[in-house]
Short mmCIF file of N, CA and C in Angstrom, two decimals:
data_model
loop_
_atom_site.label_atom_id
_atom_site.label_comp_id
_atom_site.label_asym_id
_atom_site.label_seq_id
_atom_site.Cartn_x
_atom_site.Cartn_y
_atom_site.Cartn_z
N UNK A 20 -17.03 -14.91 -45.31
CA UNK A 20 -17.55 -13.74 -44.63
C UNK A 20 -17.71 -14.03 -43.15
N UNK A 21 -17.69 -13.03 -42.65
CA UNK A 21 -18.15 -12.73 -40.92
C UNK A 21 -19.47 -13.53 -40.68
N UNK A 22 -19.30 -13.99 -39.48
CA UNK A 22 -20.91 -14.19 -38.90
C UNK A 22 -21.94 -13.30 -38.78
N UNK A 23 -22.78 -13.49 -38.34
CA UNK A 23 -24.12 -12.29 -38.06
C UNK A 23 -24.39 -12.96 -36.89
N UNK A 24 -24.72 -12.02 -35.86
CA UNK A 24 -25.28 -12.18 -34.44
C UNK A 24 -27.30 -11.72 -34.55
N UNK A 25 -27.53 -12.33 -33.88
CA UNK A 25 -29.27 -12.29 -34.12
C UNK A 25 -29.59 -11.14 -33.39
N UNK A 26 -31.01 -10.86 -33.45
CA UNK A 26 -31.60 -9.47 -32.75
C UNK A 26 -31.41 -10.03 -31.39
N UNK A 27 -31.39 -9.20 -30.50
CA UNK A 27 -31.48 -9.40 -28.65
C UNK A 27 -32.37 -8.20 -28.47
N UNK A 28 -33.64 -8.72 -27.84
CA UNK A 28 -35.09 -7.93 -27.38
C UNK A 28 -34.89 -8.30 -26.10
N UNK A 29 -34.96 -7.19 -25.09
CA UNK A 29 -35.28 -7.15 -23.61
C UNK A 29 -35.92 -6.21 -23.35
N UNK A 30 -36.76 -6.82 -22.65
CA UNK A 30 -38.48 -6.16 -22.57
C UNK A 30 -39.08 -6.22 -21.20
N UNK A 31 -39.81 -5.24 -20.90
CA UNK A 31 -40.49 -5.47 -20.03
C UNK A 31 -42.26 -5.18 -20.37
N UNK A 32 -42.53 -5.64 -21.23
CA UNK A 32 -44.02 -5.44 -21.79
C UNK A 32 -45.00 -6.36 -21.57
N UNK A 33 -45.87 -5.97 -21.13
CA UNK A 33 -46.75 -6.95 -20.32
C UNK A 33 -47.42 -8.16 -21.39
N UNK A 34 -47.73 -7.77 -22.50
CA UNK A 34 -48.19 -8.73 -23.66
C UNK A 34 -47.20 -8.94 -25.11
N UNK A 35 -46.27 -8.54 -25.03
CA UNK A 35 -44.85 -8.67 -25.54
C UNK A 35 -45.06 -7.81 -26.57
N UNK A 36 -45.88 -6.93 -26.89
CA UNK A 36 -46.26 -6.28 -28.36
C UNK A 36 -46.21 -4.68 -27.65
N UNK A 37 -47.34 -4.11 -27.12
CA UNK A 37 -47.57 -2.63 -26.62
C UNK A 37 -47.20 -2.55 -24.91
N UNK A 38 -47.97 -2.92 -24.63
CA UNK A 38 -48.53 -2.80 -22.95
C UNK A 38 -47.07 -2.44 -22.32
N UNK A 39 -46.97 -1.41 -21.91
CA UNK A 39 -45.39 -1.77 -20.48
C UNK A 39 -46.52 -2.13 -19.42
N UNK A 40 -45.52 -2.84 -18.43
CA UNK A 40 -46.06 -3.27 -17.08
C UNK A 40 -45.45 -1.79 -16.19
N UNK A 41 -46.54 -1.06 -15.64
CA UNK A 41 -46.24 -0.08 -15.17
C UNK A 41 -46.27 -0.31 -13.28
N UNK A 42 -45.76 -1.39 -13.00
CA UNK A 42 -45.47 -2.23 -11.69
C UNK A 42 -43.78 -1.65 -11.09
N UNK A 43 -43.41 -1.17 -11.91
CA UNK A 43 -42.04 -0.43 -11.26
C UNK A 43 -41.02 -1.75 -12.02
N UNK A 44 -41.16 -2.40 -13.46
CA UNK A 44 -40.25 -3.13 -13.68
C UNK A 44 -39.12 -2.34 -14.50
N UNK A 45 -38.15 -3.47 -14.10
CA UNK A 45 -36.96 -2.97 -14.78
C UNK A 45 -36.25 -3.34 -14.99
N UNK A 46 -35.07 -3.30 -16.45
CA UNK A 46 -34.09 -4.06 -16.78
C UNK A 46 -32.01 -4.01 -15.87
N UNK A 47 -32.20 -5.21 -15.27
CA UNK A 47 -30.96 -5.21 -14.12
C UNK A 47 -30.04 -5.96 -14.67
N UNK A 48 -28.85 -5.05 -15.82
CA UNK A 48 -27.83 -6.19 -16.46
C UNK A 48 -26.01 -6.35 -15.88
N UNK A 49 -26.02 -6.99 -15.04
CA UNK A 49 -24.69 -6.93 -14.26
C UNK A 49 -23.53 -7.55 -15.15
N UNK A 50 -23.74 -8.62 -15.96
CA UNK A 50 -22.70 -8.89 -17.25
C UNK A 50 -22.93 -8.01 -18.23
N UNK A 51 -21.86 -8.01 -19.18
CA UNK A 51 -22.13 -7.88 -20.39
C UNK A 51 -23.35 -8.59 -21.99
N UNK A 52 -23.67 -7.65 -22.96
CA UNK A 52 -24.35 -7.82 -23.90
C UNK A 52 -23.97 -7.94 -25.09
N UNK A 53 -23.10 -9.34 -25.33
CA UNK A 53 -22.39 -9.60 -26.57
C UNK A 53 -23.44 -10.12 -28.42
N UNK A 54 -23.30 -8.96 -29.07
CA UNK A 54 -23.96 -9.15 -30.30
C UNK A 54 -22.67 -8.99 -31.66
N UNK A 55 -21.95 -8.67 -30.97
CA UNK A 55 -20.29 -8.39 -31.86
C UNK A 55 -20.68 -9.43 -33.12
N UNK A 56 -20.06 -9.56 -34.14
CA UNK A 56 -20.28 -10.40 -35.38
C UNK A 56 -18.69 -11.13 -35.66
N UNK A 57 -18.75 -12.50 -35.98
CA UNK A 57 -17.53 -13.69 -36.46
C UNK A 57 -16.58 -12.83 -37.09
N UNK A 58 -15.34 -13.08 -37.12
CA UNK A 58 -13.80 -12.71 -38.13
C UNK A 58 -14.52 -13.24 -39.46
N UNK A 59 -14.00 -12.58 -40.08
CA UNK A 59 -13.56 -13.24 -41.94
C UNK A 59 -11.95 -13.11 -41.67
N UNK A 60 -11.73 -13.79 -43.01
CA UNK A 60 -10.53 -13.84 -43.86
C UNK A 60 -10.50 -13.37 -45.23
N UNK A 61 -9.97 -12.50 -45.41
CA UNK A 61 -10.05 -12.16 -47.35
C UNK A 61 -11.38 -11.85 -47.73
N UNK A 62 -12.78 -11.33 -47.10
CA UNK A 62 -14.10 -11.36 -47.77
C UNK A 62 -13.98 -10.23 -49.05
N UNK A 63 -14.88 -10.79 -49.82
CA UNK A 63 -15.14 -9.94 -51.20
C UNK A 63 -16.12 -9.20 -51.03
N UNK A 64 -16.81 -9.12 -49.85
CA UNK A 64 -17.87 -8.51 -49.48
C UNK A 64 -18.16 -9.02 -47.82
N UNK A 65 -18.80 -7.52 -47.20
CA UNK A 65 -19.43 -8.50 -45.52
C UNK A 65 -20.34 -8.89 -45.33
N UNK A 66 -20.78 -9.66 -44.12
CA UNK A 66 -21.94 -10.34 -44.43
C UNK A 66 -22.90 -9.69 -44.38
N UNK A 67 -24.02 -9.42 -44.61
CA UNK A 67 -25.33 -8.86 -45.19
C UNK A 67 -26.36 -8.74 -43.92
N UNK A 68 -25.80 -8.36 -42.59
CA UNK A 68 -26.30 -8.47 -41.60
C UNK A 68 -26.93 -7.35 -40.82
N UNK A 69 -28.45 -6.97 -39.90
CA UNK A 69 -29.00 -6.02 -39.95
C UNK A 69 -29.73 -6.91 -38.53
N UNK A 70 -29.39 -6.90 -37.67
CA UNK A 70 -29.59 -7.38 -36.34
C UNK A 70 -29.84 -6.02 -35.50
N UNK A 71 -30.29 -6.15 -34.35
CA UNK A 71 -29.67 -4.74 -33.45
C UNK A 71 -30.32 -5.05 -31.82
N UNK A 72 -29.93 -4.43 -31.05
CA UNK A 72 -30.18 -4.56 -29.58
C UNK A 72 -30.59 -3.71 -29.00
N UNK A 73 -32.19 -4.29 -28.74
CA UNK A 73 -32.96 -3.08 -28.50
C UNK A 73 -33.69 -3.48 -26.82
N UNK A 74 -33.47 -2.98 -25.74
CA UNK A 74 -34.01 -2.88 -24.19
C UNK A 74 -35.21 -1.89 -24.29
N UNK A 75 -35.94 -1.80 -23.42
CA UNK A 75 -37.24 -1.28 -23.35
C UNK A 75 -37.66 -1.35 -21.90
N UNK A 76 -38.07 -0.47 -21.04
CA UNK A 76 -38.31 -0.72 -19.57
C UNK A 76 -39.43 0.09 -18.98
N UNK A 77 -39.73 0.17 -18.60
CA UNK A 77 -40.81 1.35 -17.63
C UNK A 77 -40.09 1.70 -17.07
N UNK A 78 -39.52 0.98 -15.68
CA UNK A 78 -38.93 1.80 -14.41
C UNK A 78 -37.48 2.25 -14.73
N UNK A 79 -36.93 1.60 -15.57
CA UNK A 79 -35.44 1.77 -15.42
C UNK A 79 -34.51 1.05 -16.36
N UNK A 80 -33.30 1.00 -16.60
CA UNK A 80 -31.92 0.24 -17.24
C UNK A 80 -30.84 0.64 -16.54
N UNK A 81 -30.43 -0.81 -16.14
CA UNK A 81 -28.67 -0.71 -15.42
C UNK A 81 -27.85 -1.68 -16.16
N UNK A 82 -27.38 -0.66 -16.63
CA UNK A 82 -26.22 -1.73 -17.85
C UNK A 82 -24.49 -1.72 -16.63
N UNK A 83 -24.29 -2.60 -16.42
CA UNK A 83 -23.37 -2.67 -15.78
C UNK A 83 -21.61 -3.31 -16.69
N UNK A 84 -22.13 -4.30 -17.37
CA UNK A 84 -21.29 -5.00 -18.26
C UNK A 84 -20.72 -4.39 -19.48
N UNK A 85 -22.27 -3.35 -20.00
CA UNK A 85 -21.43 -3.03 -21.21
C UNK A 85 -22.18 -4.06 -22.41
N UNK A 86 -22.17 -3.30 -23.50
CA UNK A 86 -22.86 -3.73 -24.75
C UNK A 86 -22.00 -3.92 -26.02
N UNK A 87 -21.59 -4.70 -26.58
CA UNK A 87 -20.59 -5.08 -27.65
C UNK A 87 -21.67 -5.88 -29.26
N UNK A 88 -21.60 -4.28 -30.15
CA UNK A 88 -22.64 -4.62 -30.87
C UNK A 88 -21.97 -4.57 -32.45
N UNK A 89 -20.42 -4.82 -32.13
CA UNK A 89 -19.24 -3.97 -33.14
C UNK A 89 -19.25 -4.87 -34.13
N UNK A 90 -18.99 -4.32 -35.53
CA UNK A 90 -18.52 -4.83 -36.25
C UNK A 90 -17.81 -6.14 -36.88
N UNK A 91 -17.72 -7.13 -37.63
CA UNK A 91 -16.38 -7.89 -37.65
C UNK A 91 -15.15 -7.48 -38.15
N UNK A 92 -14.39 -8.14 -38.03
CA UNK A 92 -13.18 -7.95 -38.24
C UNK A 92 -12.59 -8.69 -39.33
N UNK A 93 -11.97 -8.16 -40.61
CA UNK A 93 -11.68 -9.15 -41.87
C UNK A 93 -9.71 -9.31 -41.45
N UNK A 94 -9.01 -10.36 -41.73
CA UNK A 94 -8.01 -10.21 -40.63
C UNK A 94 -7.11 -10.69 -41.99
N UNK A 95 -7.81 -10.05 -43.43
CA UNK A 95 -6.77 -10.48 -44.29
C UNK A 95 -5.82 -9.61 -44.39
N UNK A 96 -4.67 -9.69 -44.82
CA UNK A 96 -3.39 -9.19 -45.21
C UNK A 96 -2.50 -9.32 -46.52
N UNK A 97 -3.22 -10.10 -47.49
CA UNK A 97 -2.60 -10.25 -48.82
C UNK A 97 -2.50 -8.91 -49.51
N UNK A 98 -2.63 -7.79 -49.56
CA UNK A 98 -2.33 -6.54 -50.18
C UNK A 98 -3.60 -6.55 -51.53
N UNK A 99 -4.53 -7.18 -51.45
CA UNK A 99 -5.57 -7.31 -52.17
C UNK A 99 -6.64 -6.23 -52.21
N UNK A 100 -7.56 -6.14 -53.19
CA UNK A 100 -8.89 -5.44 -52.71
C UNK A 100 -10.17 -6.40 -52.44
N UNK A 101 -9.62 -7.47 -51.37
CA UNK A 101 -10.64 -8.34 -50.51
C UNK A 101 -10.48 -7.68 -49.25
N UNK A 102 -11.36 -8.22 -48.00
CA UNK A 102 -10.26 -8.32 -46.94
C UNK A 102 -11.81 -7.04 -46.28
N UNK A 103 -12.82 -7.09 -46.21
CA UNK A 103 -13.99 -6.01 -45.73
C UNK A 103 -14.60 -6.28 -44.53
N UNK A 104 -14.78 -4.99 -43.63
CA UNK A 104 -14.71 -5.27 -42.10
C UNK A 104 -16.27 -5.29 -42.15
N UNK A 105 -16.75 -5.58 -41.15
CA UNK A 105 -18.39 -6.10 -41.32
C UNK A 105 -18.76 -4.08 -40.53
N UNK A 106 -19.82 -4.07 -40.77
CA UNK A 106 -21.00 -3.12 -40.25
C UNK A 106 -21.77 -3.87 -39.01
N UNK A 107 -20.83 -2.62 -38.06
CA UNK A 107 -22.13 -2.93 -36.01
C UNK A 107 -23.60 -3.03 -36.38
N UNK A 108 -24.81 -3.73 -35.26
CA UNK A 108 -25.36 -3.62 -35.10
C UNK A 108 -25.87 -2.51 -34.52
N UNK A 109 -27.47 -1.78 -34.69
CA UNK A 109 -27.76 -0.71 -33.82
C UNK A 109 -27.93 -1.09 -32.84
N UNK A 110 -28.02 0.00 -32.03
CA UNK A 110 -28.34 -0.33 -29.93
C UNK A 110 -29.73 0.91 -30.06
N UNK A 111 -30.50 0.26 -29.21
CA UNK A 111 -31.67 1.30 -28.61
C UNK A 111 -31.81 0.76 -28.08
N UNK A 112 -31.99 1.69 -26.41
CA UNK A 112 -32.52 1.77 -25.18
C UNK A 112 -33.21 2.63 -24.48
N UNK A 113 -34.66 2.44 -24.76
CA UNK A 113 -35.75 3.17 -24.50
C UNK A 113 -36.44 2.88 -23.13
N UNK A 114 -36.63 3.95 -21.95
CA UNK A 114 -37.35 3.81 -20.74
C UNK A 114 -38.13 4.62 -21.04
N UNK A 115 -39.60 4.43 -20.35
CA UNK A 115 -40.81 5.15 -20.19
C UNK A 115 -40.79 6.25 -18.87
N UNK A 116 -40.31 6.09 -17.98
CA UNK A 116 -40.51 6.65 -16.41
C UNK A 116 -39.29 6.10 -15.63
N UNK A 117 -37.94 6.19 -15.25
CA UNK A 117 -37.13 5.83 -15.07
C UNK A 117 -35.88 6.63 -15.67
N UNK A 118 -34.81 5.91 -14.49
CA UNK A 118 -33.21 6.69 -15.40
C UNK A 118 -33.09 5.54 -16.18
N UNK A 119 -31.83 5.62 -16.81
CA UNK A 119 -30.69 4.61 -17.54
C UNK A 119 -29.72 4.87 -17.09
N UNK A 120 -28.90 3.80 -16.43
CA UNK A 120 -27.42 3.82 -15.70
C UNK A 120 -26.38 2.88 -16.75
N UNK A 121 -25.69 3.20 -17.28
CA UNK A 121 -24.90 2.49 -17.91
C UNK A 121 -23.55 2.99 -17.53
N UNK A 122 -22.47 1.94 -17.11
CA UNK A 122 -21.30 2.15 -16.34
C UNK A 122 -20.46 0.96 -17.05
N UNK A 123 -20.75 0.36 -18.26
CA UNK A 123 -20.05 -0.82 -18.49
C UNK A 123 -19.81 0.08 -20.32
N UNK A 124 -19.12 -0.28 -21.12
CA UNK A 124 -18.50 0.48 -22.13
C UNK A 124 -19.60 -0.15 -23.02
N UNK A 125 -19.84 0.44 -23.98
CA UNK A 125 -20.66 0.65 -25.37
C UNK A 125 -19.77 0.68 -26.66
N UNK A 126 -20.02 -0.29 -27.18
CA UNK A 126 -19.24 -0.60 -28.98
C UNK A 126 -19.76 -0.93 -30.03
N UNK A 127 -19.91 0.13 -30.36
CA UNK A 127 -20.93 -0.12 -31.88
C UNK A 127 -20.28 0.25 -33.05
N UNK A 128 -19.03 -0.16 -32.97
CA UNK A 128 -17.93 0.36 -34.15
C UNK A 128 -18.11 -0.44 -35.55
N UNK A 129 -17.76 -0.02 -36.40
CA UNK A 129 -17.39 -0.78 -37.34
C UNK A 129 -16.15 -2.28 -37.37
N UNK A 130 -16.42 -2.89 -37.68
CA UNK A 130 -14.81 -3.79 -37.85
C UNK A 130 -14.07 -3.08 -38.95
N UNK A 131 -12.72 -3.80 -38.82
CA UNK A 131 -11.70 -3.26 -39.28
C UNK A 131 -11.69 -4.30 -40.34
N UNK A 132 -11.15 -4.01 -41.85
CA UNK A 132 -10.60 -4.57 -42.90
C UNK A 132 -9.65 -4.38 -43.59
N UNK A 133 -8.91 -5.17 -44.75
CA UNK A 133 -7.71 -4.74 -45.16
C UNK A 133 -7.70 -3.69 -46.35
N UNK A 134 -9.32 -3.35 -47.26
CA UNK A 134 -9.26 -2.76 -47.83
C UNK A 134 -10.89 -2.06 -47.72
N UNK A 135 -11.47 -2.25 -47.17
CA UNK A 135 -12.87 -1.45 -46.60
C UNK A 135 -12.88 -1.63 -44.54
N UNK A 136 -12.79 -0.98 -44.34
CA UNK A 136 -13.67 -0.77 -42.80
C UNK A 136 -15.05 -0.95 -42.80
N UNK A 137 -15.68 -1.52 -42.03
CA UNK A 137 -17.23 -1.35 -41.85
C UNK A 137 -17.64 -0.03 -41.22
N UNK A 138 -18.95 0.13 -41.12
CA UNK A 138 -19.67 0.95 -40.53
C UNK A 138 -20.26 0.65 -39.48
N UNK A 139 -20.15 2.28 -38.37
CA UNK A 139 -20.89 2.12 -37.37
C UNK A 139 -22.32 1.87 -37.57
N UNK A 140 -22.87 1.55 -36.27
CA UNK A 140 -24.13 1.55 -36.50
C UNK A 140 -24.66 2.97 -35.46
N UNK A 141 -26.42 2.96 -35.88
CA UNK A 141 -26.97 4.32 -34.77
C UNK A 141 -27.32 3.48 -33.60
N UNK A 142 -27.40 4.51 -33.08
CA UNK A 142 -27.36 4.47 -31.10
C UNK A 142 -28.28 5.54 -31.00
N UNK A 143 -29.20 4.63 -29.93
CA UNK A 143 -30.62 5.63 -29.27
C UNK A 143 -30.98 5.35 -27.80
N UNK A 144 -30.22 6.59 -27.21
CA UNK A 144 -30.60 6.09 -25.75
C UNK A 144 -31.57 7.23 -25.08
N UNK A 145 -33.01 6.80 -24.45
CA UNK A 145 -34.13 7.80 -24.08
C UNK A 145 -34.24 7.18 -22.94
N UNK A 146 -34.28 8.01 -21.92
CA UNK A 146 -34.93 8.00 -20.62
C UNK A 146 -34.93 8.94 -19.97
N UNK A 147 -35.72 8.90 -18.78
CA UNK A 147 -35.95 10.44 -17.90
C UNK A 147 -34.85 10.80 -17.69
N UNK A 148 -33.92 10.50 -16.92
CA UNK A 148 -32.37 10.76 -16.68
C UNK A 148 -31.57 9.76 -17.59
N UNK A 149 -30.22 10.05 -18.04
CA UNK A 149 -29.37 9.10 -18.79
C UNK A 149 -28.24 9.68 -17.73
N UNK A 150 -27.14 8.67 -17.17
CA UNK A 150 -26.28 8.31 -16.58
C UNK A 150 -25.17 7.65 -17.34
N UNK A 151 -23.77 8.06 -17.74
CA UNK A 151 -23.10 7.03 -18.57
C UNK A 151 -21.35 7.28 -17.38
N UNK A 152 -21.37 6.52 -17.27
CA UNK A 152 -19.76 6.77 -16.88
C UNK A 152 -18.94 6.02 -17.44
N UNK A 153 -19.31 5.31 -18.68
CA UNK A 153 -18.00 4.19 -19.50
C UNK A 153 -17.81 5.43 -20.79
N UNK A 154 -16.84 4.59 -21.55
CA UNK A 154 -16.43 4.88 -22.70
C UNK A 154 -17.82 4.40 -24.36
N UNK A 155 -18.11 5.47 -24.88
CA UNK A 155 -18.85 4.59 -25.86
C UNK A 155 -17.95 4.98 -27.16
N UNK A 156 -18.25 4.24 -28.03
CA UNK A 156 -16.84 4.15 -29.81
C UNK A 156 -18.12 3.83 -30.47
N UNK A 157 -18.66 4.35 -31.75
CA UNK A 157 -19.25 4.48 -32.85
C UNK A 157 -18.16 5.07 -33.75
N UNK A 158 -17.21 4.26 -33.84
CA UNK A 158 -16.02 4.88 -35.02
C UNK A 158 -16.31 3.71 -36.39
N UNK A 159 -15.83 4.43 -37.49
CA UNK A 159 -16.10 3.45 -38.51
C UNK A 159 -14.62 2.66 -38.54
N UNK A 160 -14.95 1.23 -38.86
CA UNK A 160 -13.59 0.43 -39.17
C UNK A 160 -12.42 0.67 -39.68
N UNK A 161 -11.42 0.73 -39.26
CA UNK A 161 -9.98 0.79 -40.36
C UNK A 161 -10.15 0.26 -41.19
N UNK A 162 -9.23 1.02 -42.47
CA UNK A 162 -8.38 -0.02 -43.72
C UNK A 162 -7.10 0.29 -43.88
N UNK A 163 -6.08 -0.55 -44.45
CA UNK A 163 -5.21 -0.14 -44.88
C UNK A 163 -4.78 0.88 -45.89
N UNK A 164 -4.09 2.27 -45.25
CA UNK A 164 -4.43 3.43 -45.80
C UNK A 164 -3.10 3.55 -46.97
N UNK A 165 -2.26 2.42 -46.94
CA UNK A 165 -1.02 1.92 -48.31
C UNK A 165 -1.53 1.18 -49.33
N UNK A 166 -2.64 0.95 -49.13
CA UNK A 166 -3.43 0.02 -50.23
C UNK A 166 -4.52 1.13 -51.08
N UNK A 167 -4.12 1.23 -52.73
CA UNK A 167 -4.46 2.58 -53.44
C UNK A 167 -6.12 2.00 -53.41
N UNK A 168 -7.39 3.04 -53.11
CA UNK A 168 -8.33 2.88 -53.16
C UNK A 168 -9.30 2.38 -51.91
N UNK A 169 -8.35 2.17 -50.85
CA UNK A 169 -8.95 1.54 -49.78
C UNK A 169 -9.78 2.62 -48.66
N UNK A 170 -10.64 2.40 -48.05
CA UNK A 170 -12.12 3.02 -47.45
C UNK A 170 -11.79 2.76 -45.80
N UNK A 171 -11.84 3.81 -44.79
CA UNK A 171 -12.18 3.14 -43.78
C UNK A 171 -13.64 3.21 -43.68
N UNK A 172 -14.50 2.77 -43.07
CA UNK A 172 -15.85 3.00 -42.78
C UNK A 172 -16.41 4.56 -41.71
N UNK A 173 -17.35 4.41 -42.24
CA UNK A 173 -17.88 5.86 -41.24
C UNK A 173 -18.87 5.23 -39.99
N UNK A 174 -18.70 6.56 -39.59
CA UNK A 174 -19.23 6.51 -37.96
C UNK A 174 -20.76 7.18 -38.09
N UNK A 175 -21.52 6.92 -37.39
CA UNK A 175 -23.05 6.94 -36.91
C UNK A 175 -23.29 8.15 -36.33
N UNK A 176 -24.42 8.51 -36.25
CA UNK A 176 -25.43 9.35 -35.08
C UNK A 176 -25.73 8.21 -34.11
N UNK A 177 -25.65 9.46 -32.52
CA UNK A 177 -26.13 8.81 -31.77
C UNK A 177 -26.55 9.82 -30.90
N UNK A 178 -27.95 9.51 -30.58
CA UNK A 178 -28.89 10.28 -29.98
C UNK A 178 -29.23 9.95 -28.21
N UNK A 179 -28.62 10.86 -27.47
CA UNK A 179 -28.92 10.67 -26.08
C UNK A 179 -29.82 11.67 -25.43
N UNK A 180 -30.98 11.28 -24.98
CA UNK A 180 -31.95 11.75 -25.27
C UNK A 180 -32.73 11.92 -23.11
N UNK A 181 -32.35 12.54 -22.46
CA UNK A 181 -33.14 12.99 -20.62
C UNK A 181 -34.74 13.82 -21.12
N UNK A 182 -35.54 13.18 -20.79
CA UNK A 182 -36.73 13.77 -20.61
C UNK A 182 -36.70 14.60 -19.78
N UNK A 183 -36.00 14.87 -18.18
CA UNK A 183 -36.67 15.48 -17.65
C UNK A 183 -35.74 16.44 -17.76
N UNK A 184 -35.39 17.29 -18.87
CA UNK A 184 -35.01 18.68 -19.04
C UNK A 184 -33.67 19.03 -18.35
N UNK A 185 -33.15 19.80 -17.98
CA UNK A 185 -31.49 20.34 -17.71
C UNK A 185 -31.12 19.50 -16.86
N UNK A 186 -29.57 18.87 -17.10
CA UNK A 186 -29.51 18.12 -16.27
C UNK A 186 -29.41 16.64 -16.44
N UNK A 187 -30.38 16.41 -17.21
CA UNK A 187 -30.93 14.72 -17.39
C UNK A 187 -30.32 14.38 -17.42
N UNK A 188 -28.89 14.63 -18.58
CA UNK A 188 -28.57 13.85 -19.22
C UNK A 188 -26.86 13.86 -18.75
N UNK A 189 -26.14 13.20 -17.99
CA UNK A 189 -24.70 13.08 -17.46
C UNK A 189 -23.75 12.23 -17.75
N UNK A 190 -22.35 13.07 -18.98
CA UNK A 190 -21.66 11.64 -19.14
C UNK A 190 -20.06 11.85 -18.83
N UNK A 191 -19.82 11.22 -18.03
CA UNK A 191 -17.77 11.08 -18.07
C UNK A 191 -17.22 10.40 -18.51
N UNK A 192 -17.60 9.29 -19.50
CA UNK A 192 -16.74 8.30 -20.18
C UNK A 192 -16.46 9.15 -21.33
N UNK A 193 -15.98 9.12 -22.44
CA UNK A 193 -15.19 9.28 -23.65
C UNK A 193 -16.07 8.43 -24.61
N UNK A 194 -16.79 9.80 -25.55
CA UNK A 194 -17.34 9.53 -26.67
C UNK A 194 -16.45 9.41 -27.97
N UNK A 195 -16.31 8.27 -28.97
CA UNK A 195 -15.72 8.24 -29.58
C UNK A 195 -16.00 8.22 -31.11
N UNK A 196 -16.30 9.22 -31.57
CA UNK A 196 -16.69 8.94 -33.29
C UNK A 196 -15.99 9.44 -34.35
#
């Protein structure tokens, strides 16, 4: 089976539990946010994995890099009913008082397999303004659609969410589900 990638918490909370620090902090990510999950070969099942990537800010989020929270990938080819693409991690990105700028691409797809696709995962993005100009994919994984009985995986809800009413919320990248 596929690997599993661990939870990734980025926070700006003053006692790591409730409190935001209401000091004007904020999360500034100029790379990318890799949580993607290991290849299999031939799995009889994916791995059993339930991780997700969750930001949290008062003032703000600038995702610049892009968030990769996708699926694995099973890369068998024997014409079998092995061969199952793993299930993405979720993404939530919650601000209190602040926009969210994200300009780097979002992937929370399923992986692809030879006879199941995985599943997307959900996506929750809240802030006063939301800003997106990349591409985001919550598609469920391929399967091979010549193989009798084979599944691709399904795709997610994803909730984009501007507090401050008409307007908030602005996107030109290409939603993909």
């Amino acid at each position: 089976n596929g690997g599993c990638s661990g939870d990734i918490f980025i926070d700006t909370r003053i006692d790591g539990i409730n409190s935001l620090a209401p000091d004007g902090t904020a999360i500034d990510i100029q790379g990318g946010v890799d949580a993607g999950k290991g290849e299999s070969l031939n799995s009889t099942s994916p791995a059993p994995c339930f991780a997700s990537v969750f930001m949290q800010a008062y003032s703000g989020v600038t995702l610049a890099g892009g968030v990769d929270t996708s699926g694995a990938d099973d890369r068998g080819n024997d014409g079998g009913t092995d061969g199952r693409g793993g299930s993405a991690n979720d993404l939530r990105i919650q601000v209190v008082d602040g926009p969210i700028v994200i300009s780097g691409p979002l992937d929370i797809s399923g992986g692809d397999g030879e006879y199941t696709g995985g599943d997307a995962a959900f996506t929750e993005i809240v802030g006063n303004t939301v800003e997106i100009t990349a591409d985001i994919s919550l598609r469920g994984g391929n399967a091979d659609p010549a193989l009798t009985g084979s599944a691709g995986g399904s795709s997610n809800d994803i909730i984009i969410l501007g507090n401050n009413g008409l307007g908030a919320v602005t996107n030109s990248g290409t939603v993909n589900i």
